[in-house]
Amino acid sequence: KQLKAKEVIASIILSNSQIEQQFALYLWELMYGADSSTLLEPEKQICEELKDLLQAWNLYSPESIGHDFDPWTDDLTAMARTVFHQRSLWAKQQEPTINRTISRMEGVVKAVSEAAMNVTRVVVDAQNLERKAMMESMKQAVSDSIHAQMQWKLLAHQLTHERAVWHFPKSYPRSWQLDETEGPARVRKRLKRCHLHVDKRFLKSEFQDKLDAASQCQPLSFLFGSEGPSMSAVLIERLHTDEKIRHMSSARIVTPAQEVCGELLIGETSLYFVPNSEPAKLDVNTGYLDVSSQAWQFEDVKEIHNRRFQLQERALEI
């Protein structure tokens, strides 16, 4: 093996004196150059063995093989500059050949590019169909869950109010507030049950027991826990996946009970309000769902009036 290695290395080194000098400089840089510290001990041992073999084969003399004290840094820099220049000249000479080769294969390159674009288009379309089907499935699942909660809330209210079969007086609201239903001249005359979320010190002692109902568990309350989908997600059931939102703006819904900050979305067929955060859960016994999320069909909007809010003309009543 050493004899064959000697023949191969000798045929390379002795073919040109310039190659002989460059090989010695490269070996010196590898063993004693600036980056020699990165070599591992086994690698350094291999370099030493190669150096000894080159001297034993009389391919290099001890003076020409290089040592750690030889100042060959400038020679190495000059050689690197020469090699880089020669490489640039060779690349420039080969440029016409490279261009001819590319031109000869231009038809194949074009065909491969078109085939790749067609495959990419087909894959993207297939992914879009799968993604759309998954979104539709998720939307339907959430919508079904929301509908189930709405039906359970309605059923619980119908069966547990004051005149129903299963009335729970301990948890049923004992106070009254104005209903949102409007009569002639937009006058609200109807009342509805509610919980008073106030401190006991604001009520007389004989009426303080009315506040105890708010702390009691509502009928079927385990069906409307926090683990279920938010009632604000009812918009998902109304907001179609393919509907384009034309405009979005920050807004808030103002009611006598609360103010809800959110985003007003103007779509192609409807107007939506989505709250920024989850509003407080409303009581099952009142029969009302989360009123913070709203959706209005354009065809259902009859009137829009300007209203004052915080002493400024910047509110709308729909």
Tab-separated table of C-alpha atoms in Angstrom:
chain	number	residue	atom	x	y	z
A	1	LYS	CA	0.000	0.000	0.000
A	2	GLN	CA	2.825	2.421	0.825
A	3	LEU	CA	4.472	1.684	-2.530
A	4	LYS	CA	1.296	2.492	-4.424
A	5	ALA	CA	0.765	5.629	-2.320
A	6	LYS	CA	4.344	6.687	-3.068
A	7	GLU	CA	3.779	6.284	-6.803
A	8	VAL	CA	0.562	8.307	-6.738
A	9	ILE	CA	1.977	11.155	-4.638
A	10	ALA	CA	5.235	11.226	-6.626
A	11	SER	CA	3.367	11.413	-9.938
A	12	ILE	CA	1.440	14.425	-8.638
A	13	ILE	CA	4.250	16.304	-6.908
A	14	LEU	CA	7.061	15.699	-9.403
A	15	SER	CA	4.925	16.583	-12.417
A	16	ASN	CA	5.321	20.296	-11.754
A	17	SER	CA	7.701	22.243	-9.543
A	18	GLN	CA	4.945	24.739	-8.751
A	19	ILE	CA	2.717	21.948	-7.426
A	20	GLU	CA	5.629	20.683	-5.330
A	21	GLN	CA	6.052	24.097	-3.726
A	22	GLN	CA	2.310	24.570	-3.186
A	23	PHE	CA	1.964	21.149	-1.549
A	24	ALA	CA	4.750	21.976	0.910
A	25	LEU	CA	3.162	25.328	1.752
A	26	TYR	CA	-0.291	23.781	2.269
A	27	LEU	CA	1.155	21.088	4.528
A	28	TRP	CA	3.034	23.726	6.522
A	29	GLU	CA	-0.140	25.832	6.914
A	30	LEU	CA	-2.081	22.777	8.056
A	31	MET	CA	0.501	21.841	10.686
A	32	TYR	CA	1.871	25.221	11.827
A	33	GLY	CA	-0.477	27.869	10.436
A	34	ALA	CA	-2.935	30.127	12.271
A	35	ASP	CA	-5.637	27.445	12.319
A	36	SER	CA	-3.382	24.572	13.363
A	37	SER	CA	-4.790	24.712	16.896
A	38	THR	CA	-8.100	23.337	15.598
A	39	LEU	CA	-6.488	20.009	14.702
A	40	LEU	CA	-7.023	17.113	17.056
A	41	GLU	CA	-4.121	15.061	18.333
A	42	PRO	CA	-4.833	12.082	16.014
A	43	GLU	CA	-4.939	14.468	13.051
A	44	LYS	CA	-1.649	16.058	14.042
A	45	GLN	CA	-0.122	12.585	14.332
A	46	ILE	CA	-1.281	11.753	10.792
A	47	CYS	CA	0.323	14.945	9.457
A	48	GLU	CA	3.605	14.089	11.190
A	49	GLU	CA	3.549	10.586	9.703
A	50	LEU	CA	2.900	12.007	6.216
A	51	LYS	CA	5.784	14.439	6.648
A	52	ASP	CA	8.139	11.632	7.695
A	53	LEU	CA	7.051	9.461	4.749
A	54	LEU	CA	7.657	12.273	2.242
A	55	GLN	CA	11.198	12.651	3.561
A	56	ALA	CA	11.756	8.889	3.632
A	57	TRP	CA	10.664	8.634	-0.024
A	58	ASN	CA	13.103	11.438	-0.937
A	59	LEU	CA	10.271	13.554	-2.284
A	60	TYR	CA	11.145	16.426	0.062
A	61	SER	CA	14.321	17.343	1.847
A	62	PRO	CA	14.258	18.295	5.549
A	63	GLU	CA	14.824	21.928	4.547
A	64	SER	CA	12.017	22.091	1.966
A	65	ILE	CA	9.346	20.239	3.934
A	66	GLY	CA	8.923	23.107	6.417
A	67	HIS	CA	9.107	23.443	10.196
A	68	ASP	CA	7.237	25.378	12.836
A	69	PHE	CA	9.942	28.062	12.949
A	70	ASP	CA	9.928	28.737	9.174
A	71	PRO	CA	8.545	32.232	8.274
A	72	TRP	CA	6.394	31.097	5.360
A	73	THR	CA	3.354	33.263	6.061
A	74	ASP	CA	4.136	35.799	3.320
A	75	ASP	CA	4.879	33.044	0.815
A	76	LEU	CA	1.576	31.389	1.678
A	77	THR	CA	-0.329	34.663	1.165
A	78	ALA	CA	1.321	35.254	-2.208
A	79	MET	CA	0.563	31.693	-3.296
A	80	ALA	CA	-3.095	32.026	-2.266
A	81	ARG	CA	-3.365	35.243	-4.283
A	82	THR	CA	-1.853	33.529	-7.321
A	83	VAL	CA	-4.146	30.512	-7.026
A	84	PHE	CA	-7.210	32.750	-6.721
A	85	HIS	CA	-6.156	34.693	-9.834
A	86	GLN	CA	-5.601	31.496	-11.801
A	87	ARG	CA	-8.966	30.172	-10.679
A	88	SER	CA	-10.681	33.370	-11.845
A	89	LEU	CA	-8.995	33.136	-15.244
A	90	TRP	CA	-10.032	29.509	-15.599
A	91	ALA	CA	-13.645	30.322	-14.695
A	92	LYS	CA	-13.665	33.126	-17.260
A	93	GLN	CA	-12.279	30.815	-19.928
A	94	GLN	CA	-14.888	28.161	-19.131
A	95	GLU	CA	-17.810	30.608	-19.119
A	96	PRO	CA	-18.655	30.168	-22.854
A	97	THR	CA	-18.641	26.395	-22.417
A	98	ILE	CA	-20.943	26.664	-19.402
A	99	ASN	CA	-23.328	28.940	-21.299
A	100	ARG	CA	-23.428	26.553	-24.262
A	101	THR	CA	-24.214	23.666	-21.943
A	102	ILE	CA	-27.017	25.615	-20.273
A	103	SER	CA	-28.445	26.709	-23.627
A	104	ARG	CA	-28.409	23.151	-24.882
A	105	MET	CA	-30.440	22.043	-21.861
A	106	GLU	CA	-32.759	25.067	-21.861
A	107	GLY	CA	-35.689	23.081	-23.250
A	108	VAL	CA	-35.328	20.440	-20.570
A	109	VAL	CA	-35.043	23.111	-17.868
A	110	LYS	CA	-38.196	24.829	-19.128
A	111	ALA	CA	-40.127	21.566	-19.252
A	112	VAL	CA	-39.022	20.617	-15.743
A	113	SER	CA	-39.942	24.079	-14.426
A	114	GLU	CA	-43.413	23.928	-15.971
A	115	ALA	CA	-43.974	20.428	-14.610
A	116	ALA	CA	-42.843	21.556	-11.161
A	117	MET	CA	-45.198	24.552	-11.254
A	118	ASN	CA	-48.108	22.351	-12.309
A	119	VAL	CA	-47.413	19.870	-9.531
A	120	THR	CA	-47.101	22.700	-7.006
A	121	ARG	CA	-50.391	24.201	-8.170
A	122	VAL	CA	-52.190	20.868	-7.880
A	123	VAL	CA	-50.769	20.240	-4.407
A	124	VAL	CA	-51.674	23.751	-3.211
A	125	ASP	CA	-55.231	23.390	-4.528
A	126	ALA	CA	-55.569	20.029	-2.790
A	127	GLN	CA	-54.253	21.501	0.464
A	128	ASN	CA	-56.663	24.422	0.191
A	129	LEU	CA	-59.587	22.050	-0.283
A	130	GLU	CA	-58.540	19.997	2.732
A	131	ARG	CA	-58.012	23.138	4.804
A	132	LYS	CA	-61.408	24.507	3.814
A	133	ALA	CA	-63.082	21.199	4.630
A	134	MET	CA	-61.377	21.137	8.031
A	135	MET	CA	-62.458	24.726	8.768
A	136	GLU	CA	-66.020	23.903	7.759
A	137	SER	CA	-65.963	20.842	10.001
A	138	MET	CA	-64.619	22.841	12.954
A	139	LYS	CA	-67.161	25.586	12.351
A	140	GLN	CA	-69.995	23.059	12.216
A	141	ALA	CA	-68.814	21.366	15.410
A	142	VAL	CA	-68.639	24.666	17.308
A	143	SER	CA	-71.971	25.752	15.858
A	144	ASP	CA	-73.641	22.507	16.967
A	145	SER	CA	-72.215	22.904	20.461
A	146	ILE	CA	-73.467	26.485	20.675
A	147	HIS	CA	-76.918	25.509	19.446
A	148	ALA	CA	-77.038	22.756	22.049
A	149	GLN	CA	-76.166	25.216	24.809
A	150	MET	CA	-78.778	27.678	23.571
A	151	GLN	CA	-81.451	24.999	23.525
A	152	TRP	CA	-80.503	23.790	27.008
A	153	LYS	CA	-80.612	27.351	28.341
A	154	LEU	CA	-84.029	27.899	26.816
A	155	LEU	CA	-85.282	24.574	28.148
A	156	ALA	CA	-83.901	25.266	31.627
A	157	HIS	CA	-85.573	28.676	31.675
A	158	GLN	CA	-88.918	27.297	30.500
A	159	LEU	CA	-88.966	24.572	33.157
A	160	THR	CA	-87.604	26.495	36.160
A	161	HIS	CA	-89.321	29.895	36.147
A	162	GLU	CA	-91.768	30.936	38.868
A	163	ARG	CA	-94.793	29.202	37.342
A	164	ALA	CA	-92.974	26.220	35.851
A	165	VAL	CA	-93.023	22.611	37.005
A	166	TRP	CA	-89.523	22.591	38.521
A	167	HIS	CA	-89.059	25.937	40.180
A	168	PHE	CA	-85.919	26.496	42.280
A	169	PRO	CA	-86.677	29.478	44.521
A	170	LYS	CA	-83.271	29.392	46.198
A	171	SER	CA	-81.405	30.167	42.963
A	172	TYR	CA	-84.084	32.050	41.040
A	173	PRO	CA	-83.615	35.849	40.774
A	174	ARG	CA	-85.729	37.828	43.245
A	175	SER	CA	-85.274	41.343	41.876
A	176	TRP	CA	-86.604	43.169	38.837
A	177	GLN	CA	-85.215	45.251	35.998
A	178	LEU	CA	-86.536	46.769	32.774
A	179	ASP	CA	-86.908	44.391	29.849
A	180	GLU	CA	-85.399	45.320	26.476
A	181	THR	CA	-88.791	44.932	24.784
A	182	GLU	CA	-90.110	48.283	23.576
A	183	GLY	CA	-93.712	49.298	23.102
A	184	PRO	CA	-95.313	52.253	21.313
A	185	ALA	CA	-93.106	55.350	21.171
A	186	ARG	CA	-90.213	53.081	22.175
A	187	VAL	CA	-91.351	52.994	25.778
A	188	ARG	CA	-90.198	50.051	27.895
A	189	LYS	CA	-92.943	48.927	30.243
A	190	ARG	CA	-92.133	45.257	30.743
A	191	LEU	CA	-90.074	43.982	33.671
A	192	LYS	CA	-87.955	40.864	33.985
A	193	ARG	CA	-86.267	39.019	36.809
A	194	CYS	CA	-82.601	39.690	37.578
A	195	HIS	CA	-79.924	39.330	40.224
A	196	LEU	CA	-78.712	42.448	42.008
A	197	HIS	CA	-74.940	42.237	42.020
A	198	VAL	CA	-74.488	44.817	44.756
A	199	ASP	CA	-73.160	44.740	48.281
A	200	LYS	CA	-75.572	43.911	51.094
A	201	ARG	CA	-74.937	47.225	52.815
A	202	PHE	CA	-76.864	48.987	50.060
A	203	LEU	CA	-80.090	47.130	50.922
A	204	LYS	CA	-82.291	47.172	53.965
A	205	SER	CA	-81.940	44.216	56.272
A	206	GLU	CA	-85.342	42.786	55.316
A	207	PHE	CA	-84.331	42.711	51.625
A	208	GLN	CA	-80.759	41.467	51.927
A	209	ASP	CA	-81.855	37.854	51.486
A	210	LYS	CA	-82.550	38.653	47.816
A	211	LEU	CA	-78.802	38.658	47.195
A	212	ASP	CA	-78.364	35.064	48.376
A	213	ALA	CA	-79.868	33.626	45.190
A	214	ALA	CA	-76.957	34.908	43.080
A	215	SER	CA	-74.506	32.683	44.970
A	216	GLN	CA	-76.566	29.516	44.466
A	217	CYS	CA	-75.887	27.071	41.638
A	218	GLN	CA	-78.258	27.497	38.736
A	219	PRO	CA	-80.304	24.552	37.419
A	220	LEU	CA	-78.281	22.514	34.920
A	221	SER	CA	-75.359	24.899	35.442
A	222	PHE	CA	-72.900	22.053	34.817
A	223	LEU	CA	-73.932	22.223	31.153
A	224	PHE	CA	-72.805	25.845	30.862
A	225	GLY	CA	-69.435	25.696	32.616
A	226	SER	CA	-66.317	27.513	31.520
A	227	GLU	CA	-65.031	24.425	29.739
A	228	GLY	CA	-67.679	24.710	27.040
A	229	PRO	CA	-67.495	27.090	24.083
A	230	SER	CA	-68.053	30.769	24.748
A	231	MET	CA	-71.502	32.090	24.028
A	232	SER	CA	-69.773	34.902	22.172
A	233	ALA	CA	-68.835	32.228	19.650
A	234	VAL	CA	-72.427	32.325	18.414
A	235	LEU	CA	-71.020	34.669	15.780
A	236	ILE	CA	-69.090	31.758	14.338
A	237	GLU	CA	-72.394	30.167	13.487
A	238	ARG	CA	-73.571	33.364	11.804
A	239	LEU	CA	-70.332	34.532	10.229
A	240	HIS	CA	-69.891	32.540	7.047
A	241	THR	CA	-66.437	31.255	6.217
A	242	ASP	CA	-66.522	32.690	2.690
A	243	GLU	CA	-67.833	36.117	3.683
A	244	LYS	CA	-65.364	38.901	3.099
A	245	ILE	CA	-64.885	41.512	5.813
A	246	ARG	CA	-64.781	44.905	4.128
A	247	HIS	CA	-64.038	47.084	7.146
A	248	MET	CA	-63.077	46.654	10.789
A	249	SER	CA	-63.104	49.263	13.541
A	250	SER	CA	-62.842	49.410	17.314
A	251	ALA	CA	-66.178	49.983	19.025
A	252	ARG	CA	-68.132	49.200	22.161
A	253	ILE	CA	-71.679	48.132	22.983
A	254	VAL	CA	-73.248	50.224	25.723
A	255	THR	CA	-76.106	48.778	27.768
A	256	PRO	CA	-77.558	49.832	31.117
A	257	ALA	CA	-75.740	46.904	32.737
A	258	GLN	CA	-72.290	47.077	31.129
A	259	GLU	CA	-70.016	48.389	28.409
A	260	VAL	CA	-68.321	45.810	26.196
A	261	CYS	CA	-65.274	46.750	24.124
A	262	GLY	CA	-64.662	44.910	20.883
A	263	GLU	CA	-64.390	45.093	17.111
A	264	LEU	CA	-67.100	46.105	14.647
A	265	LEU	CA	-66.883	44.041	11.448
A	266	ILE	CA	-68.664	45.100	8.269
A	267	GLY	CA	-69.114	42.149	5.931
A	268	GLU	CA	-70.811	41.726	2.588
A	269	THR	CA	-74.231	40.876	4.008
A	270	SER	CA	-74.052	41.524	7.740
A	271	LEU	CA	-72.687	43.707	10.495
A	272	TYR	CA	-70.892	41.945	13.362
A	273	PHE	CA	-69.656	42.910	16.795
A	274	VAL	CA	-67.030	40.673	18.427
A	275	PRO	CA	-66.000	41.431	22.041
A	276	ASN	CA	-62.323	41.653	22.933
A	277	SER	CA	-62.712	39.494	26.029
A	278	GLU	CA	-65.168	37.014	27.439
A	279	PRO	CA	-68.031	38.895	29.124
A	280	ALA	CA	-69.580	37.882	32.397
A	281	LYS	CA	-71.837	34.845	32.267
A	282	LEU	CA	-75.514	35.662	32.429
A	283	ASP	CA	-77.939	33.755	34.595
A	284	VAL	CA	-79.694	30.737	33.197
A	285	ASN	CA	-82.932	31.665	34.926
A	286	THR	CA	-83.222	34.989	33.127
A	287	GLY	CA	-83.567	33.220	29.799
A	288	TYR	CA	-81.119	35.534	28.040
A	289	LEU	CA	-77.859	34.635	26.388
A	290	ASP	CA	-74.704	36.662	26.023
A	291	VAL	CA	-75.852	39.965	24.516
A	292	SER	CA	-72.349	41.346	23.986
A	293	SER	CA	-71.960	39.575	20.638
A	294	GLN	CA	-74.264	40.869	17.965
A	295	ALA	CA	-74.895	40.172	14.302
A	296	TRP	CA	-77.215	42.231	12.136
A	297	GLN	CA	-78.270	41.376	8.603
A	298	PHE	CA	-78.281	44.481	6.426
A	299	GLU	CA	-81.819	43.709	5.312
A	300	ASP	CA	-82.972	43.631	8.951
A	301	VAL	CA	-81.560	47.067	9.814
A	302	LYS	CA	-84.476	49.488	9.662
A	303	GLU	CA	-83.067	52.625	11.277
A	304	ILE	CA	-79.722	54.025	12.425
A	305	HIS	CA	-79.769	57.063	14.722
A	306	ASN	CA	-76.989	59.307	15.963
A	307	ARG	CA	-76.663	59.342	19.738
A	308	ARG	CA	-74.602	61.221	22.306
A	309	PHE	CA	-72.083	59.274	24.359
A	310	GLN	CA	-69.825	60.834	26.980
A	311	LEU	CA	-71.026	64.307	25.983
A	312	GLN	CA	-70.062	63.812	22.340
A	313	GLU	CA	-71.957	62.953	19.159
A	314	ARG	CA	-70.094	59.741	18.466
A	315	ALA	CA	-72.564	56.900	19.065
A	316	LEU	CA	-75.061	55.033	16.892
A	317	GLU	CA	-78.271	53.267	17.803
A	318	ILE	CA	-79.234	50.477	15.424
